[in-house]
PDB file of C-alpha atoms in Angstrom:
ATOM      1  CA  MET A   1     -14.446  -6.563  -5.684  1.00 83.00           C
ATOM      2  CA  GLU A   2     -15.370  -4.275  -2.797  1.00 94.00           C
ATOM      3  CA  LYS A   3     -14.254  -0.679  -3.309  1.00 97.00           C
ATOM      4  CA  ILE A   4     -13.518   2.186  -0.924  1.00 97.00           C
ATOM      5  CA  LEU A   5     -14.315   5.825  -1.703  1.00 98.00           C
ATOM      6  CA  LEU A   6     -11.360   8.181  -1.372  1.00 98.00           C
ATOM      7  CA  ASN A   7     -11.559  11.829  -0.331  1.00 98.00           C
ATOM      8  CA  ASP A   8     -10.933  12.957  -3.925  1.00 98.00           C
ATOM      9  CA  GLY A   9     -14.011  11.114  -5.231  1.00 98.00           C
ATOM     10  CA  ASN A  10     -12.121   8.201  -6.769  1.00 98.00           C
ATOM     11  CA  GLU A  11     -12.690   4.593  -5.743  1.00 98.00           C
ATOM     12  CA  ILE A  12      -9.978   2.108  -4.853  1.00 98.00           C
ATOM     13  CA  PRO A  13     -10.299  -1.696  -4.593  1.00 98.00           C
ATOM     14  CA  ALA A  14     -10.334  -2.647  -0.913  1.00 98.00           C
ATOM     15  CA  ILE A  15      -7.676  -5.293  -1.391  1.00 98.00           C
ATOM     16  CA  GLY A  16      -4.661  -5.092  -3.640  1.00 97.00           C
ATOM     17  CA  PHE A  17      -1.725  -7.253  -4.586  1.00 97.00           C
ATOM     18  CA  GLY A  18       1.681  -6.029  -3.399  1.00 96.00           C
ATOM     19  CA  VAL A  19       4.912  -6.868  -5.217  1.00 96.00           C
ATOM     20  CA  PHE A  20       7.493  -5.632  -2.684  1.00 95.00           C
ATOM     21  CA  ARG A  21      10.616  -7.832  -2.749  1.00 92.00           C
ATOM     22  CA  ILE A  22       9.350  -9.998  -5.602  1.00 95.00           C
ATOM     23  CA  PRO A  23      12.330 -10.187  -8.025  1.00 95.00           C
ATOM     24  CA  ASN A  24      12.263  -8.806 -11.548  1.00 95.00           C
ATOM     25  CA  ASP A  25      13.431 -12.134 -12.957  1.00 96.00           C
ATOM     26  CA  GLY A  26      10.029 -13.122 -14.273  1.00 96.00           C
ATOM     27  CA  SER A  27       8.684 -13.788 -10.784  1.00 97.00           C
ATOM     28  CA  THR A  28       6.836 -10.458 -10.579  1.00 97.00           C
ATOM     29  CA  TYR A  29       5.376 -10.937 -14.045  1.00 98.00           C
ATOM     30  CA  GLN A  30       4.009 -14.382 -13.146  1.00 97.00           C
ATOM     31  CA  ALA A  31       2.767 -13.309  -9.697  1.00 97.00           C
ATOM     32  CA  VAL A  32       0.842 -10.358 -11.140  1.00 97.00           C
ATOM     33  CA  LEU A  33      -0.672 -12.567 -13.852  1.00 97.00           C
ATOM     34  CA  ASP A  34      -1.723 -15.059 -11.163  1.00 97.00           C
ATOM     35  CA  ALA A  35      -3.185 -12.261  -9.046  1.00 97.00           C
ATOM     36  CA  LEU A  36      -5.192 -10.822 -11.928  1.00 98.00           C
ATOM     37  CA  GLU A  37      -6.420 -14.307 -12.848  1.00 97.00           C
ATOM     38  CA  ALA A  38      -7.517 -14.825  -9.218  1.00 97.00           C
ATOM     39  CA  GLY A  39      -9.575 -11.648  -9.340  1.00 97.00           C
ATOM     40  CA  TYR A  40      -7.339  -8.880  -7.993  1.00 98.00           C
ATOM     41  CA  ARG A  41      -7.848  -5.552  -9.714  1.00 98.00           C
ATOM     42  CA  HIS A  42      -5.372  -3.487  -7.701  1.00 98.00           C
ATOM     43  CA  ILE A  43      -1.606  -3.863  -8.115  1.00 98.00           C
ATOM     44  CA  ASP A  44       0.828  -2.005  -5.838  1.00 98.00           C
ATOM     45  CA  THR A  45       4.408  -1.429  -6.978  1.00 98.00           C
ATOM     46  CA  ALA A  46       7.114   1.264  -6.726  1.00 97.00           C
ATOM     47  CA  VAL A  47      10.182   2.405  -8.599  1.00 97.00           C
ATOM     48  CA  ALA A  48      12.205   1.268  -5.566  1.00 96.00           C
ATOM     49  CA  TYR A  49      10.865  -2.273  -5.992  1.00 96.00           C
ATOM     50  CA  PHE A  50      12.685  -2.456  -9.343  1.00 96.00           C
ATOM     51  CA  ASN A  51       9.836  -4.415 -10.943  1.00 97.00           C
ATOM     52  CA  GLU A  52       7.558  -1.815 -12.556  1.00 97.00           C
ATOM     53  CA  GLU A  53       8.345  -3.145 -16.038  1.00 97.00           C
ATOM     54  CA  GLU A  54       7.205  -6.668 -15.180  1.00 98.00           C
ATOM     55  CA  VAL A  55       4.043  -5.303 -13.552  1.00 98.00           C
ATOM     56  CA  GLY A  56       3.249  -3.325 -16.695  1.00 98.00           C
ATOM     57  CA  ARG A  57       3.938  -6.266 -18.983  1.00 98.00           C
ATOM     58  CA  ALA A  58       1.686  -8.551 -16.937  1.00 98.00           C
ATOM     59  CA  ILE A  59      -1.126  -6.001 -17.004  1.00 98.00           C
ATOM     60  CA  LYS A  60      -0.820  -5.707 -20.766  1.00 97.00           C
ATOM     61  CA  ASP A  61      -0.653  -9.459 -21.325  1.00 98.00           C
ATOM     62  CA  SER A  62      -3.586 -10.173 -18.980  1.00 97.00           C
ATOM     63  CA  GLY A  63      -6.062  -9.015 -21.609  1.00 96.00           C
ATOM     64  CA  ILE A  64      -8.013  -7.098 -18.959  1.00 97.00           C
ATOM     65  CA  GLU A  65      -9.086  -3.590 -19.930  1.00 97.00           C
ATOM     66  CA  ARG A  66      -6.831  -0.897 -18.462  1.00 96.00           C
ATOM     67  CA  ASP A  67      -9.687   0.931 -16.742  1.00 96.00           C
ATOM     68  CA  GLN A  68     -10.519  -2.258 -14.824  1.00 97.00           C
ATOM     69  CA  ILE A  69      -7.113  -2.406 -13.105  1.00 98.00           C
ATOM     70  CA  PHE A  70      -6.083   0.031 -10.364  1.00 98.00           C
ATOM     71  CA  VAL A  71      -2.326   0.616 -10.407  1.00 98.00           C
ATOM     72  CA  THR A  72      -0.305   2.179  -7.599  1.00 98.00           C
ATOM     73  CA  SER A  73       3.332   3.197  -7.817  1.00 98.00           C
ATOM     74  CA  LYS A  74       5.606   5.376  -5.702  1.00 98.00           C
ATOM     75  CA  LEU A  75       8.230   8.070  -6.145  1.00 98.00           C
ATOM     76  CA  TRP A  76      11.559   7.409  -4.471  1.00 97.00           C
ATOM     77  CA  LEU A  77      13.516   9.998  -2.441  1.00 96.00           C
ATOM     78  CA  GLN A  78      16.132  10.280  -5.170  1.00 95.00           C
ATOM     79  CA  ASP A  79      13.492  11.975  -7.345  1.00 97.00           C
ATOM     80  CA  TYR A  80      12.151  14.430  -4.785  1.00 97.00           C
ATOM     81  CA  GLY A  81      11.974  18.102  -5.669  1.00 97.00           C
ATOM     82  CA  TYR A  82       9.647  19.634  -8.250  1.00 98.00           C
ATOM     83  CA  GLU A  83      11.624  19.041 -11.463  1.00 97.00           C
ATOM     84  CA  ALA A  84      13.079  15.695 -10.367  1.00 97.00           C
ATOM     85  CA  ALA A  85       9.628  14.395  -9.413  1.00 98.00           C
ATOM     86  CA  LYS A  86       8.198  15.249 -12.817  1.00 98.00           C
ATOM     87  CA  LYS A  87      10.986  13.265 -14.468  1.00 97.00           C
ATOM     88  CA  GLY A  88      10.610  10.404 -11.984  1.00 97.00           C
ATOM     89  CA  LEU A  89       6.916  10.082 -12.771  1.00 98.00           C
ATOM     90  CA  GLU A  90       7.625   9.951 -16.501  1.00 97.00           C
ATOM     91  CA  VAL A  91      10.124   7.135 -15.934  1.00 96.00           C
ATOM     92  CA  SER A  92       7.523   5.138 -13.999  1.00 97.00           C
ATOM     93  CA  LEU A  93       4.880   5.702 -16.671  1.00 98.00           C
ATOM     94  CA  LYS A  94       7.326   4.518 -19.318  1.00 97.00           C
ATOM     95  CA  LYS A  95       8.385   1.425 -17.357  1.00 97.00           C
ATOM     96  CA  LEU A  96       4.782   0.511 -16.609  1.00 98.00           C
ATOM     97  CA  GLY A  97       3.761   1.193 -20.201  1.00 98.00           C
ATOM     98  CA  LEU A  98       0.792   3.249 -19.007  1.00 98.00           C
ATOM     99  CA  ASP A  99      -0.732   6.601 -19.907  1.00 97.00           C
ATOM    100  CA  TYR A 100      -1.717   7.255 -16.295  1.00 98.00           C
ATOM    101  CA  ILE A 101      -1.248   5.825 -12.806  1.00 98.00           C
ATOM    102  CA  ASP A 102      -4.313   5.437 -10.590  1.00 98.00           C
ATOM    103  CA  LEU A 103      -2.495   6.253  -7.347  1.00 98.00           C
ATOM    104  CA  TYR A 104       0.974   7.722  -6.993  1.00 98.00           C
ATOM    105  CA  LEU A 105       2.629   8.052  -3.591  1.00 98.00           C
ATOM    106  CA  LEU A 106       5.599   9.817  -2.058  1.00 98.00           C
ATOM    107  CA  HIS A 107       7.344   6.675  -0.849  1.00 98.00           C
ATOM    108  CA  GLN A 108       9.159   8.216   2.119  1.00 98.00           C
ATOM    109  CA  PRO A 109       8.559  11.475   4.071  1.00 97.00           C
ATOM    110  CA  TYR A 110      12.041  13.019   3.869  1.00 97.00           C
ATOM    111  CA  GLY A 111      13.957  15.488   1.727  1.00 95.00           C
ATOM    112  CA  ASP A 112      12.198  17.961  -0.578  1.00 97.00           C
ATOM    113  CA  VAL A 113       8.718  16.622   0.130  1.00 98.00           C
ATOM    114  CA  ALA A 114       7.056  19.951  -0.683  1.00 98.00           C
ATOM    115  CA  GLY A 115       8.578  20.190  -4.151  1.00 98.00           C
ATOM    116  CA  ALA A 116       7.773  16.589  -4.981  1.00 98.00           C
ATOM    117  CA  TRP A 117       4.190  16.984  -3.781  1.00 98.00           C
ATOM    118  CA  ARG A 118       3.713  20.070  -5.945  1.00 98.00           C
ATOM    119  CA  ALA A 119       4.776  18.015  -8.967  1.00 98.00           C
ATOM    120  CA  LEU A 120       2.254  15.310  -8.068  1.00 98.00           C
ATOM    121  CA  GLU A 121      -0.524  17.886  -7.719  1.00 98.00           C
ATOM    122  CA  GLU A 122       0.331  19.235 -11.159  1.00 98.00           C
ATOM    123  CA  ALA A 123       0.453  15.759 -12.708  1.00 98.00           C
ATOM    124  CA  LYS A 124      -2.964  15.025 -11.218  1.00 98.00           C
ATOM    125  CA  LYS A 125      -4.413  18.095 -12.923  1.00 98.00           C
ATOM    126  CA  GLU A 126      -2.839  16.926 -16.188  1.00 98.00           C
ATOM    127  CA  GLY A 127      -4.456  13.487 -15.854  1.00 98.00           C
ATOM    128  CA  LYS A 128      -1.201  11.570 -15.510  1.00 98.00           C
ATOM    129  CA  ILE A 129      -2.230  10.545 -11.989  1.00 98.00           C
ATOM    130  CA  LYS A 130      -5.786   9.960 -10.760  1.00 98.00           C
ATOM    131  CA  SER A 131      -5.093  10.119  -7.002  1.00 98.00           C
ATOM    132  CA  ILE A 132      -2.079  11.189  -4.965  1.00 98.00           C
ATOM    133  CA  GLY A 133      -0.937  10.146  -1.532  1.00 98.00           C
ATOM    134  CA  VAL A 134       1.926   9.590   0.870  1.00 98.00           C
ATOM    135  CA  SER A 135       3.560   6.670   2.603  1.00 98.00           C
ATOM    136  CA  ASN A 136       5.227   6.016   5.955  1.00 98.00           C
ATOM    137  CA  MET A 137       3.984   9.253   7.520  1.00 98.00           C
ATOM    138  CA  THR A 138       3.621   9.136  11.279  1.00 98.00           C
ATOM    139  CA  PRO A 139       1.443  11.704  13.099  1.00 98.00           C
ATOM    140  CA  LYS A 140       4.609  13.764  13.663  1.00 98.00           C
ATOM    141  CA  LEU A 141       5.688  13.688  10.006  1.00 98.00           C
ATOM    142  CA  TRP A 142       2.113  14.311   8.853  1.00 98.00           C
ATOM    143  CA  GLY A 143       2.015  17.436  11.011  1.00 98.00           C
ATOM    144  CA  LYS A 144       5.352  18.602   9.615  1.00 97.00           C
ATOM    145  CA  PHE A 145       4.439  18.398   5.922  1.00 98.00           C
ATOM    146  CA  VAL A 146       0.733  18.044   5.134  1.00 98.00           C
ATOM    147  CA  PRO A 147      -0.525  21.358   6.596  1.00 97.00           C
ATOM    148  CA  ASN A 148       1.574  23.050   3.880  1.00 96.00           C
ATOM    149  CA  PHE A 149       0.066  21.010   1.029  1.00 98.00           C
ATOM    150  CA  LYS A 150      -2.628  22.548  -1.171  1.00 97.00           C
ATOM    151  CA  THR A 151      -4.122  19.087  -1.694  1.00 98.00           C
ATOM    152  CA  ILE A 152      -4.800  16.670   1.155  1.00 98.00           C
ATOM    153  CA  PRO A 153      -3.420  13.178   0.385  1.00 98.00           C
ATOM    154  CA  ALA A 154      -6.019  10.545  -0.477  1.00 98.00           C
ATOM    155  CA  VAL A 155      -4.124   7.792   1.349  1.00 98.00           C
ATOM    156  CA  ASN A 156      -1.216   7.182   3.693  1.00 98.00           C
ATOM    157  CA  GLN A 157       0.390   3.787   3.132  1.00 98.00           C
ATOM    158  CA  VAL A 158       1.925   2.612   6.403  1.00 98.00           C
ATOM    159  CA  GLU A 159       2.798  -0.503   8.340  1.00 98.00           C
ATOM    160  CA  PHE A 160      -0.450  -1.937   9.711  1.00 98.00           C
ATOM    161  CA  ASN A 161      -1.343  -5.307  11.197  1.00 98.00           C
ATOM    162  CA  PRO A 162      -3.092  -6.529  14.375  1.00 98.00           C
ATOM    163  CA  TYR A 163       0.097  -5.919  16.374  1.00 98.00           C
ATOM    164  CA  PHE A 164       0.332  -2.315  15.098  1.00 98.00           C
ATOM    165  CA  GLN A 165      -3.073  -0.789  14.491  1.00 98.00           C
ATOM    166  CA  GLN A 166      -1.986   2.853  14.083  1.00 98.00           C
ATOM    167  CA  VAL A 167      -4.552   4.156  16.583  1.00 98.00           C
ATOM    168  CA  GLU A 168      -3.069   7.655  16.904  1.00 98.00           C
ATOM    169  CA  LEU A 169      -2.464   8.019  13.176  1.00 98.00           C
ATOM    170  CA  LYS A 170      -6.050   7.031  12.390  1.00 98.00           C
ATOM    171  CA  LYS A 171      -7.306   9.869  14.609  1.00 98.00           C
ATOM    172  CA  VAL A 172      -5.229  12.344  12.578  1.00 98.00           C
ATOM    173  CA  LEU A 173      -6.233  10.954   9.187  1.00 98.00           C
ATOM    174  CA  ASP A 174      -9.927  10.600   9.974  1.00 97.00           C
ATOM    175  CA  LYS A 175     -10.226  14.395  10.231  1.00 97.00           C
ATOM    176  CA  ASN A 176      -9.779  14.616   6.452  1.00 97.00           C
ATOM    177  CA  ASN A 177     -11.128  11.181   5.490  1.00 98.00           C
ATOM    178  CA  VAL A 178      -7.663   9.974   4.518  1.00 98.00           C
ATOM    179  CA  LYS A 179      -7.533   6.205   4.121  1.00 98.00           C
ATOM    180  CA  ILE A 180      -4.814   3.954   5.445  1.00 98.00           C
ATOM    181  CA  GLU A 181      -3.247   1.419   3.119  1.00 98.00           C
ATOM    182  CA  ALA A 182      -1.528  -1.403   4.967  1.00 98.00           C
ATOM    183  CA  TRP A 183       1.869  -2.621   3.937  1.00 97.00           C
ATOM    184  CA  GLY A 184       2.766  -5.811   5.767  1.00 95.00           C
ATOM    185  CA  PRO A 185      -0.900  -6.471   6.648  1.00 97.00           C
ATOM    186  CA  LEU A 186      -0.032 -10.024   7.694  1.00 96.00           C
ATOM    187  CA  GLY A 187       2.760  -8.893   9.981  1.00 95.00           C
ATOM    188  CA  GLN A 188       5.358  -9.985   7.425  1.00 90.00           C
ATOM    189  CA  GLY A 189       4.855 -13.596   8.456  1.00 84.00           C
ATOM    190  CA  ASN A 190       5.286 -12.981  12.203  1.00 93.00           C
ATOM    191  CA  ARG A 191       4.936 -16.440  13.800  1.00 93.00           C
ATOM    192  CA  ASP A 192       3.660 -15.028  17.085  1.00 96.00           C
ATOM    193  CA  LEU A 193       0.865 -13.217  15.257  1.00 97.00           C
ATOM    194  CA  PHE A 194      -0.130 -16.341  13.342  1.00 96.00           C
ATOM    195  CA  ASN A 195      -0.281 -18.312  16.583  1.00 97.00           C
ATOM    196  CA  GLU A 196      -2.395 -15.834  18.546  1.00 98.00           C
ATOM    197  CA  PRO A 197      -5.158 -17.813  20.317  1.00 98.00           C
ATOM    198  CA  ILE A 198      -7.796 -15.180  19.479  1.00 98.00           C
ATOM    199  CA  ILE A 199      -7.050 -15.433  15.766  1.00 98.00           C
ATOM    200  CA  LYS A 200      -6.768 -19.236  15.749  1.00 98.00           C
ATOM    201  CA  LYS A 201     -10.117 -19.526  17.517  1.00 98.00           C
ATOM    202  CA  LEU A 202     -11.764 -17.321  14.894  1.00 98.00           C
ATOM    203  CA  SER A 203     -10.047 -19.335  12.173  1.00 98.00           C
ATOM    204  CA  ASP A 204     -11.678 -22.489  13.497  1.00 98.00           C
ATOM    205  CA  LYS A 205     -15.079 -20.822  13.899  1.00 98.00           C
ATOM    206  CA  TYR A 206     -15.258 -19.452  10.361  1.00 98.00           C
ATOM    207  CA  ASN A 207     -13.300 -22.243   8.655  1.00 98.00           C
ATOM    208  CA  LYS A 208     -10.845 -19.679   7.335  1.00 98.00           C
ATOM    209  CA  ASP A 209      -7.080 -19.619   7.567  1.00 97.00           C
ATOM    210  CA  VAL A 210      -5.347 -17.238   9.967  1.00 97.00           C
ATOM    211  CA  GLY A 211      -4.311 -14.892   7.173  1.00 97.00           C
ATOM    212  CA  GLN A 212      -7.901 -14.540   6.007  1.00 98.00           C
ATOM    213  CA  ILE A 213      -9.054 -13.684   9.539  1.00 98.00           C
ATOM    214  CA  ILE A 214      -6.380 -10.991   9.815  1.00 98.00           C
ATOM    215  CA  LEU A 215      -7.182  -9.475   6.433  1.00 98.00           C
ATOM    216  CA  ARG A 216     -10.913  -9.513   7.107  1.00 98.00           C
ATOM    217  CA  PHE A 217     -10.375  -7.740  10.439  1.00 98.00           C
ATOM    218  CA  GLU A 218      -8.341  -5.032   8.721  1.00 98.00           C
ATOM    219  CA  ASN A 219     -10.896  -4.732   5.945  1.00 98.00           C
ATOM    220  CA  GLN A 220     -13.729  -4.290   8.443  1.00 98.00           C
ATOM    221  CA  GLU A 221     -11.638  -1.587  10.128  1.00 98.00           C
ATOM    222  CA  GLY A 222     -11.666   0.343   6.837  1.00 97.00           C
ATOM    223  CA  ILE A 223      -8.056  -0.427   5.946  1.00 98.00           C
ATOM    224  CA  ILE A 224      -6.994  -1.002   2.328  1.00 98.00           C
ATOM    225  CA  VAL A 225      -4.878  -4.162   2.494  1.00 98.00           C
ATOM    226  CA  LEU A 226      -1.983  -5.174   0.247  1.00 97.00           C
ATOM    227  CA  PRO A 227      -1.037  -8.805   0.927  1.00 95.00           C
ATOM    228  CA  LYS A 228       1.870 -10.287  -1.019  1.00 92.00           C
ATOM    229  CA  SER A 229       2.680 -13.835  -2.047  1.00 91.00           C
ATOM    230  CA  THR A 230       4.275 -15.685  -4.935  1.00 92.00           C
ATOM    231  CA  HIS A 231       2.287 -18.868  -4.269  1.00 94.00           C
ATOM    232  CA  LYS A 232      -0.754 -19.171  -6.509  1.00 95.00           C
ATOM    233  CA  ALA A 233      -2.962 -20.812  -3.872  1.00 95.00           C
ATOM    234  CA  ARG A 234      -2.049 -18.201  -1.246  1.00 94.00           C
ATOM    235  CA  ILE A 235      -2.614 -15.361  -3.715  1.00 96.00           C
ATOM    236  CA  ALA A 236      -6.140 -16.662  -4.263  1.00 96.00           C
ATOM    237  CA  SER A 237      -6.919 -17.370  -0.604  1.00 96.00           C
ATOM    238  CA  ASN A 238      -5.862 -13.879   0.495  1.00 97.00           C
ATOM    239  CA  LEU A 239      -8.588 -12.498  -1.756  1.00 96.00           C
ATOM    240  CA  ASN A 240     -11.269 -14.821  -0.419  1.00 96.00           C
ATOM    241  CA  ILE A 241     -12.302 -12.777   2.624  1.00 97.00           C
ATOM    242  CA  PHE A 242     -15.668 -11.331   1.697  1.00 97.00           C
ATOM    243  CA  ASP A 243     -17.962 -14.294   2.408  1.00 97.00           C
ATOM    244  CA  PHE A 244     -17.950 -13.862   6.200  1.00 98.00           C
ATOM    245  CA  SER A 245     -17.897 -11.027   8.745  1.00 98.00           C
ATOM    246  CA  LEU A 246     -16.450 -10.770  12.227  1.00 98.00           C
ATOM    247  CA  THR A 247     -18.892  -9.633  14.923  1.00 98.00           C
ATOM    248  CA  ASP A 248     -18.428  -6.376  16.831  1.00 98.00           C
ATOM    249  CA  ASP A 249     -17.257  -8.372  19.842  1.00 98.00           C
ATOM    250  CA  GLU A 250     -14.713 -10.242  17.714  1.00 98.00           C
ATOM    251  CA  ILE A 251     -13.448  -6.965  16.265  1.00 98.00           C
ATOM    252  CA  ASP A 252     -12.962  -5.714  19.826  1.00 98.00           C
ATOM    253  CA  GLN A 253     -11.048  -8.885  20.690  1.00 98.00           C
ATOM    254  CA  MET A 254      -8.750  -8.340  17.709  1.00 98.00           C
ATOM    255  CA  ARG A 255      -8.144  -4.751  18.786  1.00 98.00           C
ATOM    256  CA  THR A 256      -6.677  -5.976  22.070  1.00 98.00           C
ATOM    257  CA  LEU A 257      -3.727  -7.432  20.145  1.00 98.00           C
ATOM    258  CA  ASP A 258      -2.363  -3.961  19.360  1.00 98.00           C
ATOM    259  CA  LYS A 259       1.147  -3.393  20.744  1.00 97.00           C
ATOM    260  CA  GLY A 260       1.315   0.227  19.597  1.00 96.00           C
ATOM    261  CA  HIS A 261       4.495  -0.113  17.530  1.00 95.00           C
ATOM    262  CA  GLY A 262       5.774  -1.936  14.488  1.00 95.00           C
ATOM    263  CA  SER A 263       8.999  -3.099  12.873  1.00 95.00           C
ATOM    264  CA  HIS A 264       9.695   0.271  11.231  1.00 95.00           C
ATOM    265  CA  ASN A 265       9.755   3.666  12.958  1.00 97.00           C
ATOM    266  CA  PRO A 266       9.980   6.545  10.452  1.00 97.00           C
ATOM    267  CA  ASP A 267      10.603   8.964  13.340  1.00 97.00           C
ATOM    268  CA  ALA A 268      13.691   7.123  14.594  1.00 97.00           C
ATOM    269  CA  PRO A 269      17.084   8.874  14.435  1.00 95.00           C
ATOM    270  CA  GLY A 270      19.127   7.944  11.385  1.00 96.00           C
ATOM    271  CA  VAL A 271      16.253   6.562   9.300  1.00 96.00           C
ATOM    272  CA  GLU A 272      16.126   9.598   7.020  1.00 94.00           C
ATOM    273  CA  GLU A 273      19.873   9.531   6.366  1.00 94.00           C
ATOM    274  CA  MET A 274      19.848   5.780   5.762  1.00 95.00           C
ATOM    275  CA  LEU A 275      17.018   5.918   3.251  1.00 95.00           C
ATOM    276  CA  LEU A 276      18.305   8.995   1.419  1.00 89.00           C
ATOM    277  CA  SER A 277      21.455   7.046   0.530  1.00 89.00           C
ATOM    278  CA  ALA A 278      19.928   3.563   0.302  1.00 90.00           C
ATOM    279  CA  PHE A 279      20.273   2.872  -3.426  1.00 88.00           C
ATOM    280  CA  ASP A 280      20.101   4.304  -6.949  1.00 92.00           C
ATOM    281  CA  VAL A 281      16.690   3.647  -8.486  1.00 93.00           C
ATOM    282  CA  HIS A 282      17.949   4.767 -11.907  1.00 89.00           C
ATOM    283  CA  GLU A 283      21.123   2.701 -11.922  1.00 85.00           C
ATOM    284  CA  ASN A 284      19.935   0.569 -14.823  1.00 80.00           C
ATOM    285  CA  ASP A 285      17.893   3.172 -16.720  1.00 77.00           C
TER     286      ASP A 285
END
């Protein structure tokens, strides 16, 4: 598995398996087992996905050594603030059944971000977290919060796909070698994206499916990708992107697909209020 060096000296697998919206009815457990069997060594979950327990159980039952699996989870807004964040992390560690989390993110950039980040910095020093990062931070939100952090985030997990290539954000992050992790790297199944002539032509040339072309493009752009599927064959095929490379000219062609916006705008009015009251992540604790 190809790995990417983070700005804190840790390495992260270049492709991970995301479990967003996979139910905690046994489906997440089976999907993670299938992903690990296929060769994934990076699993991305969150307390707000309500499936950390199944992720942890699958990791344990896989028989793979803990230090061979990179685990990401995320703190929800409900647990922001210094003391609340410390408790929230402990809940995630308990649900996952782990002594440490490889990467822990602030899931949304609202509320007491500063207090929550301070708790993450402390937990990193204590060894409970290896790397810390943020999610859904636009250039505007990055400028609001990060200059006040003692520690620069290792990653920013944001919406990224050929239709939304985060050009302005990349300029901001590159200054501190902060890596982008892509949620929705396949455009969340956007039919228009999957029927783009440029991508279909490359699919024919390389004898790869459209999803593999998209993921390889993102990988060659230095993006950490987190495709999701519950279908065993698709889980495996999404990982099979390292036996070919797009040319510089083909990369340039893919870049022309950028529309400059995505399906989610963290800067939009009302988003903060909506997410702050979205749900109770500890309802069943």
